[in-house]
mmCIF file of C-alpha atoms in Angstrom:
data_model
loop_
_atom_site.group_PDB
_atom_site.id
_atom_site.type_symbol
_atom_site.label_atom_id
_atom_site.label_comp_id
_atom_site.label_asym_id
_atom_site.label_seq_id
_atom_site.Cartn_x
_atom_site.Cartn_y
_atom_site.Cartn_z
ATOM 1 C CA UNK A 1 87.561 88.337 87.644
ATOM 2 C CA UNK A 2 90.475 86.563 88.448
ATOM 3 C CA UNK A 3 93.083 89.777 87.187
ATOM 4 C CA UNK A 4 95.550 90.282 84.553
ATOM 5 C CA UNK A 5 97.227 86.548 84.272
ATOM 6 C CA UNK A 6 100.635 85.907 83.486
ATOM 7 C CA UNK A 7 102.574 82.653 82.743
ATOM 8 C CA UNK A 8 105.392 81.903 83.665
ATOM 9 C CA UNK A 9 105.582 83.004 86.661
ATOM 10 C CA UNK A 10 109.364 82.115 86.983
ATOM 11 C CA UNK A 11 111.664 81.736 84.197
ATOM 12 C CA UNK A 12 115.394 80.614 83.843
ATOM 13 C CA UNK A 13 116.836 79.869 80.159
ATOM 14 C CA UNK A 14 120.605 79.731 78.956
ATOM 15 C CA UNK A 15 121.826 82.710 76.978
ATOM 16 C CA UNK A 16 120.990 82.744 73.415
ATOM 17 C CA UNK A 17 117.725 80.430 73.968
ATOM 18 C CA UNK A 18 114.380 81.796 73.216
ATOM 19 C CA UNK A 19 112.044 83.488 75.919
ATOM 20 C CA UNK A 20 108.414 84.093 75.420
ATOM 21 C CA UNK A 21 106.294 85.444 77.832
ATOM 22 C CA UNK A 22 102.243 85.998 78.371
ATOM 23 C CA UNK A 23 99.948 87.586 79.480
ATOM 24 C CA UNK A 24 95.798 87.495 78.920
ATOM 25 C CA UNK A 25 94.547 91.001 80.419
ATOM 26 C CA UNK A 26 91.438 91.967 82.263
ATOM 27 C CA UNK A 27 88.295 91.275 80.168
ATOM 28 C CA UNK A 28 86.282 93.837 78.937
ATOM 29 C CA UNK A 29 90.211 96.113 78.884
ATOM 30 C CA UNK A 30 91.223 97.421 75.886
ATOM 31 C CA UNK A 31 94.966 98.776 76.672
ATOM 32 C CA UNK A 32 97.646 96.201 77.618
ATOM 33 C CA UNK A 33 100.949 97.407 78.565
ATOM 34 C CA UNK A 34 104.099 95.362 78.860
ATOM 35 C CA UNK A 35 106.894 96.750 81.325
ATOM 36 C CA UNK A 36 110.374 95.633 82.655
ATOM 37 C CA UNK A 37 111.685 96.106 85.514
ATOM 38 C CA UNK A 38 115.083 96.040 87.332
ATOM 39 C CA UNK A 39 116.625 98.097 90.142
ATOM 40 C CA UNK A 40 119.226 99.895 88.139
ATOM 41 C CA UNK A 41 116.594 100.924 85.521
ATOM 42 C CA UNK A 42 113.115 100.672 87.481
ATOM 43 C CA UNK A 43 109.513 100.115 85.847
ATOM 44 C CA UNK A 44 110.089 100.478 82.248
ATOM 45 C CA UNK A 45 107.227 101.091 79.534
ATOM 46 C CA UNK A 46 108.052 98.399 76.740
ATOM 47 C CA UNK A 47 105.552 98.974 74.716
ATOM 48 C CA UNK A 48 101.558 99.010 74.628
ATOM 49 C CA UNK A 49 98.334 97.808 72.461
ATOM 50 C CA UNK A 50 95.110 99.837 72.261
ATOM 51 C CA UNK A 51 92.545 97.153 70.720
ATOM 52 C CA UNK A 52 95.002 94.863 70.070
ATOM 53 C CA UNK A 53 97.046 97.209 67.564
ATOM 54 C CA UNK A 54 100.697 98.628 69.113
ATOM 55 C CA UNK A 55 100.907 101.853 69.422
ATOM 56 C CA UNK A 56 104.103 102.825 71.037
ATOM 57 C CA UNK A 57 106.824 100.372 70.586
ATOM 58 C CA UNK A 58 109.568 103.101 71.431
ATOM 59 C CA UNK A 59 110.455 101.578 74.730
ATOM 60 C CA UNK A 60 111.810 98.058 73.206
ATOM 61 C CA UNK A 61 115.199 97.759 73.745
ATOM 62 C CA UNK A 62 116.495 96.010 70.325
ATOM 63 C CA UNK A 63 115.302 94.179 67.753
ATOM 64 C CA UNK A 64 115.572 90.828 70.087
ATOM 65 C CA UNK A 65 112.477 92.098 71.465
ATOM 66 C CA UNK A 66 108.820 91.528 70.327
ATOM 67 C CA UNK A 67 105.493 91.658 71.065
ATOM 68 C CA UNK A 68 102.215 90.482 69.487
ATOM 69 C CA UNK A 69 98.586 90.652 70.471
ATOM 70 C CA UNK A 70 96.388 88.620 68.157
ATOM 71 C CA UNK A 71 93.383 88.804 70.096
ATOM 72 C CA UNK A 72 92.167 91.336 73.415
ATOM 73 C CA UNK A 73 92.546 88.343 75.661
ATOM 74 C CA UNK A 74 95.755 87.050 74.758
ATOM 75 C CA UNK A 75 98.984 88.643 74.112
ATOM 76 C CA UNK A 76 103.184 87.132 74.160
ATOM 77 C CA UNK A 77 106.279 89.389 74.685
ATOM 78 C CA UNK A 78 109.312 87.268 72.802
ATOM 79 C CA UNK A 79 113.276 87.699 73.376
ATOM 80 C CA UNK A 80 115.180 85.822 70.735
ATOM 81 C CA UNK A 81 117.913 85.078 71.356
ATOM 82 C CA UNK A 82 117.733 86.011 75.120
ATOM 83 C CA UNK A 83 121.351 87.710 76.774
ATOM 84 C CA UNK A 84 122.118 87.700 80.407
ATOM 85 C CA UNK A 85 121.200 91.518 80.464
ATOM 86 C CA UNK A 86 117.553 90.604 79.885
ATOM 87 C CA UNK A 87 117.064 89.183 83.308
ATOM 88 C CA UNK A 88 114.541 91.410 84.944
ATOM 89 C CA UNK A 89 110.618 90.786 86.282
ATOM 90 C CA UNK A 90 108.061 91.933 83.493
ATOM 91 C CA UNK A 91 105.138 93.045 84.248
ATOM 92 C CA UNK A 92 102.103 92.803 81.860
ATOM 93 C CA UNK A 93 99.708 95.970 83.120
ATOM 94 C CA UNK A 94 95.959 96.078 81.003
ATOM 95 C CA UNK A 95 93.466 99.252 81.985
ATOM 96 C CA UNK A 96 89.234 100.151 81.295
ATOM 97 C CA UNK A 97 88.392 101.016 77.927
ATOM 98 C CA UNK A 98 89.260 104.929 77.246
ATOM 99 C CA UNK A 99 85.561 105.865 78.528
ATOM 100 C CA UNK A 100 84.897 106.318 81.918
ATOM 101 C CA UNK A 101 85.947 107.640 85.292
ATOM 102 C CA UNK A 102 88.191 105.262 85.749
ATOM 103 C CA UNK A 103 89.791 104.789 82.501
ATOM 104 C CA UNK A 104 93.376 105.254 83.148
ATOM 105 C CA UNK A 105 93.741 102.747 86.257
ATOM 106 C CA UNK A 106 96.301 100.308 84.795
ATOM 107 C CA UNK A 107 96.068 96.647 86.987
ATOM 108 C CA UNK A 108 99.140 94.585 86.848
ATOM 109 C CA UNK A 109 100.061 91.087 86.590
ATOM 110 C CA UNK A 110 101.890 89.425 88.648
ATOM 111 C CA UNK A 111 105.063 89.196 86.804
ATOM 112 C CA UNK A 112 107.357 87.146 85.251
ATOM 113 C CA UNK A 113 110.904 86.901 86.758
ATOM 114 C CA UNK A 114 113.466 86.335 83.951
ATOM 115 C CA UNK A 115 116.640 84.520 84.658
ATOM 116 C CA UNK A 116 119.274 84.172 81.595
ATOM 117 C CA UNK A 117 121.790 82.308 82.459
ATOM 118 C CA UNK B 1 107.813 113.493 75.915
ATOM 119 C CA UNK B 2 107.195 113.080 79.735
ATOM 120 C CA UNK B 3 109.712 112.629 82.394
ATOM 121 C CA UNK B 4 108.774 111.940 86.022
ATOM 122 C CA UNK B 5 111.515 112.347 88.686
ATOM 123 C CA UNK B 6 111.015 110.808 92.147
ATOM 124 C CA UNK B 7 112.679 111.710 95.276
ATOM 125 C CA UNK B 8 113.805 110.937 97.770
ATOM 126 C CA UNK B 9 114.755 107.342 96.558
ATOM 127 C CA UNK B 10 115.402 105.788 100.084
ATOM 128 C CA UNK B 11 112.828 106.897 103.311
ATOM 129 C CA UNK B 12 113.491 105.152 106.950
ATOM 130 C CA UNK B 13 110.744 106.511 109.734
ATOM 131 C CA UNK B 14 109.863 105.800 112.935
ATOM 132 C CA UNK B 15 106.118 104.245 113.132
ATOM 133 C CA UNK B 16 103.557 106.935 113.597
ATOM 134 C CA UNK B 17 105.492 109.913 111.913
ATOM 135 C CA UNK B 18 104.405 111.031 108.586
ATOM 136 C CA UNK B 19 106.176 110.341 105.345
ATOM 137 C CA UNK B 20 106.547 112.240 102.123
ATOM 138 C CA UNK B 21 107.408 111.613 98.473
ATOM 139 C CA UNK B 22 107.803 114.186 95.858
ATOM 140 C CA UNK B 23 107.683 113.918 91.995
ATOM 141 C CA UNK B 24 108.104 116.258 89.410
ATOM 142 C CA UNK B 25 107.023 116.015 86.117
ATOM 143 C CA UNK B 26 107.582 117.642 82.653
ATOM 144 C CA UNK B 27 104.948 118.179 80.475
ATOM 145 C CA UNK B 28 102.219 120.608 81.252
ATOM 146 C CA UNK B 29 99.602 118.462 79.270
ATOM 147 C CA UNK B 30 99.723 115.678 81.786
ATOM 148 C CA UNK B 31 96.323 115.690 83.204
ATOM 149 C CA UNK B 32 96.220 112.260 85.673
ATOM 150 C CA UNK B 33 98.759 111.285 88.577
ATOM 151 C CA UNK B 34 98.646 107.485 89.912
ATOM 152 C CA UNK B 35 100.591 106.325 93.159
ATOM 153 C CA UNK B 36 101.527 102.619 93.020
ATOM 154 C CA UNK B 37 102.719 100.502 96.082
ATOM 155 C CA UNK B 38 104.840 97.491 95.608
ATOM 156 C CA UNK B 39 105.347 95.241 98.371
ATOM 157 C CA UNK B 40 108.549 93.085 97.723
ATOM 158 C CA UNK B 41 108.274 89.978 95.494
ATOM 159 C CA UNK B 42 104.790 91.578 94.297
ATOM 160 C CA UNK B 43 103.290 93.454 91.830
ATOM 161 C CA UNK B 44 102.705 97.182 92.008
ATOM 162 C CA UNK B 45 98.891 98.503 92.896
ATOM 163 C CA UNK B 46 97.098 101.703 92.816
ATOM 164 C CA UNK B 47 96.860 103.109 96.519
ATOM 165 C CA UNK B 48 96.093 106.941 95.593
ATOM 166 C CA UNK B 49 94.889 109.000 92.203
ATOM 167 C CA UNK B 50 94.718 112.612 91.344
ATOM 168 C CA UNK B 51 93.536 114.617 88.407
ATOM 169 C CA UNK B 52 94.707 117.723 86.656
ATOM 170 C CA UNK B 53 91.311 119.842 87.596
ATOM 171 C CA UNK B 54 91.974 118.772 91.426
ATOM 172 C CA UNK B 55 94.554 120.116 94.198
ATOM 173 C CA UNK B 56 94.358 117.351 96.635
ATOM 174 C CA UNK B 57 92.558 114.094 97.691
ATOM 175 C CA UNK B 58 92.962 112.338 100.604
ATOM 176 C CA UNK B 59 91.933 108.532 101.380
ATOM 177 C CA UNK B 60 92.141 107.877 104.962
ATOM 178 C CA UNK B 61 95.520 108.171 106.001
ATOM 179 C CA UNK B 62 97.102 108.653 102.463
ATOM 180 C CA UNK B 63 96.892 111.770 100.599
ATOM 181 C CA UNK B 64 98.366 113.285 97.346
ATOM 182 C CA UNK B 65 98.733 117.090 96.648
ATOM 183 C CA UNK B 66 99.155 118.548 92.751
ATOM 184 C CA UNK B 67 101.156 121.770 91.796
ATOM 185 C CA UNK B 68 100.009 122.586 88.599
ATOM 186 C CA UNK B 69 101.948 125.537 88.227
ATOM 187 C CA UNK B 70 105.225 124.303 89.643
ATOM 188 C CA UNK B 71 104.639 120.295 87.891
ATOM 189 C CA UNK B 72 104.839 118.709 91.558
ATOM 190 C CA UNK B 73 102.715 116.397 92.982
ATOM 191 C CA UNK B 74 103.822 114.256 96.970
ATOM 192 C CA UNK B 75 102.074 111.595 98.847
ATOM 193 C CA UNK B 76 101.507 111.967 102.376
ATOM 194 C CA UNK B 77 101.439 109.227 104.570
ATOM 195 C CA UNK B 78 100.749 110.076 108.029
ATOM 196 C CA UNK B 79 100.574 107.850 111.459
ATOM 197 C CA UNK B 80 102.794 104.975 109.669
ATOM 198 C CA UNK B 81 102.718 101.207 110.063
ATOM 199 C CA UNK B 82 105.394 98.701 109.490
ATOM 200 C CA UNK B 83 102.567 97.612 106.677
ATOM 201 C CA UNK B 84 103.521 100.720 105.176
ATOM 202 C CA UNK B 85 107.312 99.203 104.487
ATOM 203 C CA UNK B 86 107.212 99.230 100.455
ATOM 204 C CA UNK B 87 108.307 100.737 97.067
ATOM 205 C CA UNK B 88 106.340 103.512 96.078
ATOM 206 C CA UNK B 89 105.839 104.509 92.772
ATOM 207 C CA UNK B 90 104.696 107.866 90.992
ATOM 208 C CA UNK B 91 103.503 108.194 87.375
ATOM 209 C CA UNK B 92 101.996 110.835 84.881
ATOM 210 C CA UNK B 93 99.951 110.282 82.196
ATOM 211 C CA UNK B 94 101.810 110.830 78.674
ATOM 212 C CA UNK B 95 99.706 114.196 77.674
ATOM 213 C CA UNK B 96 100.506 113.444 74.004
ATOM 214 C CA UNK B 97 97.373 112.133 72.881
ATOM 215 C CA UNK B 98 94.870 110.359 74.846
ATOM 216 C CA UNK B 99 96.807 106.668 75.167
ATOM 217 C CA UNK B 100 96.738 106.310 78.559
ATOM 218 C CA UNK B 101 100.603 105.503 78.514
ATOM 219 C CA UNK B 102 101.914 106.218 82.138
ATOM 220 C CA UNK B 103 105.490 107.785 82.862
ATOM 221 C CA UNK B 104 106.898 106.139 86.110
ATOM 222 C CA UNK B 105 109.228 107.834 88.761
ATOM 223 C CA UNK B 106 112.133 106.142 89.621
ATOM 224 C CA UNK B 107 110.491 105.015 92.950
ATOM 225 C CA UNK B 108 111.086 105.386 96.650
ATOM 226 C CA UNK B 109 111.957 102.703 99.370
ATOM 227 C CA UNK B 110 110.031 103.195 102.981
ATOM 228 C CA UNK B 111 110.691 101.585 105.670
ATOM 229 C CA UNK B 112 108.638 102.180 108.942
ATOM 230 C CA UNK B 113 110.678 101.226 111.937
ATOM 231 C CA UNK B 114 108.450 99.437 114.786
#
C-alpha cells in the first residue's frame, strides 16, 4: 500500500485566493482525520469522518474552512478565501476500521505545507 | 473533553543517557496512549503504544509507563542516538465515545548531542 496520499505537497497562494487540499486515505480505513499544524499552536485536530460522514467538526477554525468526503478513498479540506494566518503544514491522518487490535493507530500523510502570501 | 499536556517542551542529552517525556492527561475514560516521532520536514509516526488495562511496554530501547490513578503516562528512551534527534509527540484517545479522535500534547524537541 503506498500510505495515506496527499496532494499538494507544497502550496503558495495570494491572500484571499482559494486553497483546496487532498488527501485519499489508506484503503480498507474507515476514519480520516485532517490536522494543522504550526509551532505556536502544534498538531491540531480539524475535524474527522467515520465512513465518510463528519463527526466532529469542532476543531475548524471559521467558516473559511471546509471539508468534504464523498467517497472512503477520496476526501478535500477547502479555505476560501485563504488569509496569511492559514499558513501551516496539514496533515491528513486515516486509521483501521473500529474492530481490531489495532484499531486506533492513525497513519499520516505526508503533508501539505501552506504558504498564503 | 480531553486535554493532554506535554513536558518538558525542549530536551538536549548527551548520546547514550536516557531521556524522558511526561504527559498528563484529563479524562479518566481515556483508555489508549500513542507516542508519535516527527523527524523535521516529515510526518509524524507511531514509535510506542499503551493501553488503559496495561502499566508498561517496552520495545527495545523505547518504553512508555501509564499512571492510571495519577493520569500520567512518559516515554523512556535509554542509550540515545543522534537518530533519536526529533519532535515527540503524546496523545490520548478522546474517551467520549468510541471515535478514535486522538488529543495531542504540545510536543517535545530532543536533541542527542554526539
Amino acid at each position: 500500500d503506498a500510505g495515506v496520499i496527499q496532494s499538494p505537497r507544497h502550496e503558495v497562494t495570494e491572500m484571499g485566493q482559494e486553497v483546496t487540499l487532498r488527501c485519499k486515505p489508506i484503503s480498507g480505513h474507515n476514519s480520516l482525520f485532517w490536522y494543522r499544524q504550526t509551532m505556536m499552536r502544534g498538531l491540531e485536530l480539524l475535524i474527522y469522518f467515520n465512513n465518510n460522514v463528519p463527526i466532529d467538526d469542532s476543531g475548524m477554525p471559521e467558516d473559511r474552512f471546509s471539508a468534504k468526503m464523498p467517497n472512503a478513498s477520496f476526501s478535500t479540506l477547502k479555505i476560501q478565501p485563504s488569509e496569511p494566518r492559514d499558513s501551516a503544514v496539514y496533515f491528513c491522518a486515516s486509521s483501521f476500521p473500529m474492530a481490531g487490535p489495532r484499531y486506533n493507530e492513525q497513519f499520516f500523510g505526508p503533508g501539505t505545507r501552506l504558504t498564503v502570501l | 473533553g480531553e486535554n493532554v499536556e506535554q513536558h518538558p517542551s525542549t530536551l538536549s542529552v548527551q548520546e547514550g543517557d536516557s531521556a524522558v517525556i511526561k504527559c498528563t492527561y484529563s479524562d479518566s475514560a481515556s483508555n489508549y496512549f500513542p507516542w508519535y516521532k516527527q523527524e523535521l520536514g516529515k510526518r509524524p509516526q507511531l514509535i510506542i503504544d499503551i493501553r488503559s488495562n496495561v502499566g508498561e511496554k517496552k520495545d527495545q530501547r523505547i518504553a512508555v509507563t501509564l499512571n492510571k490513578t495519577a493520569k500520567h503516562f512518559s516515554l523512556h528512551i535509554t542509550e540515545t542516538q543522534p537518530e533519536d534527534s526529533a519532535v515527540y509527540f503524546c496523545a490520548a484517545r478522546d474517551g467520549s465515545g468510541n471515535t478514535g479522535k486522538l488529543i495531542f500534547g504540545q510536543g517535545t524537541t530532543l536533541q542527542v548531542k554526539p
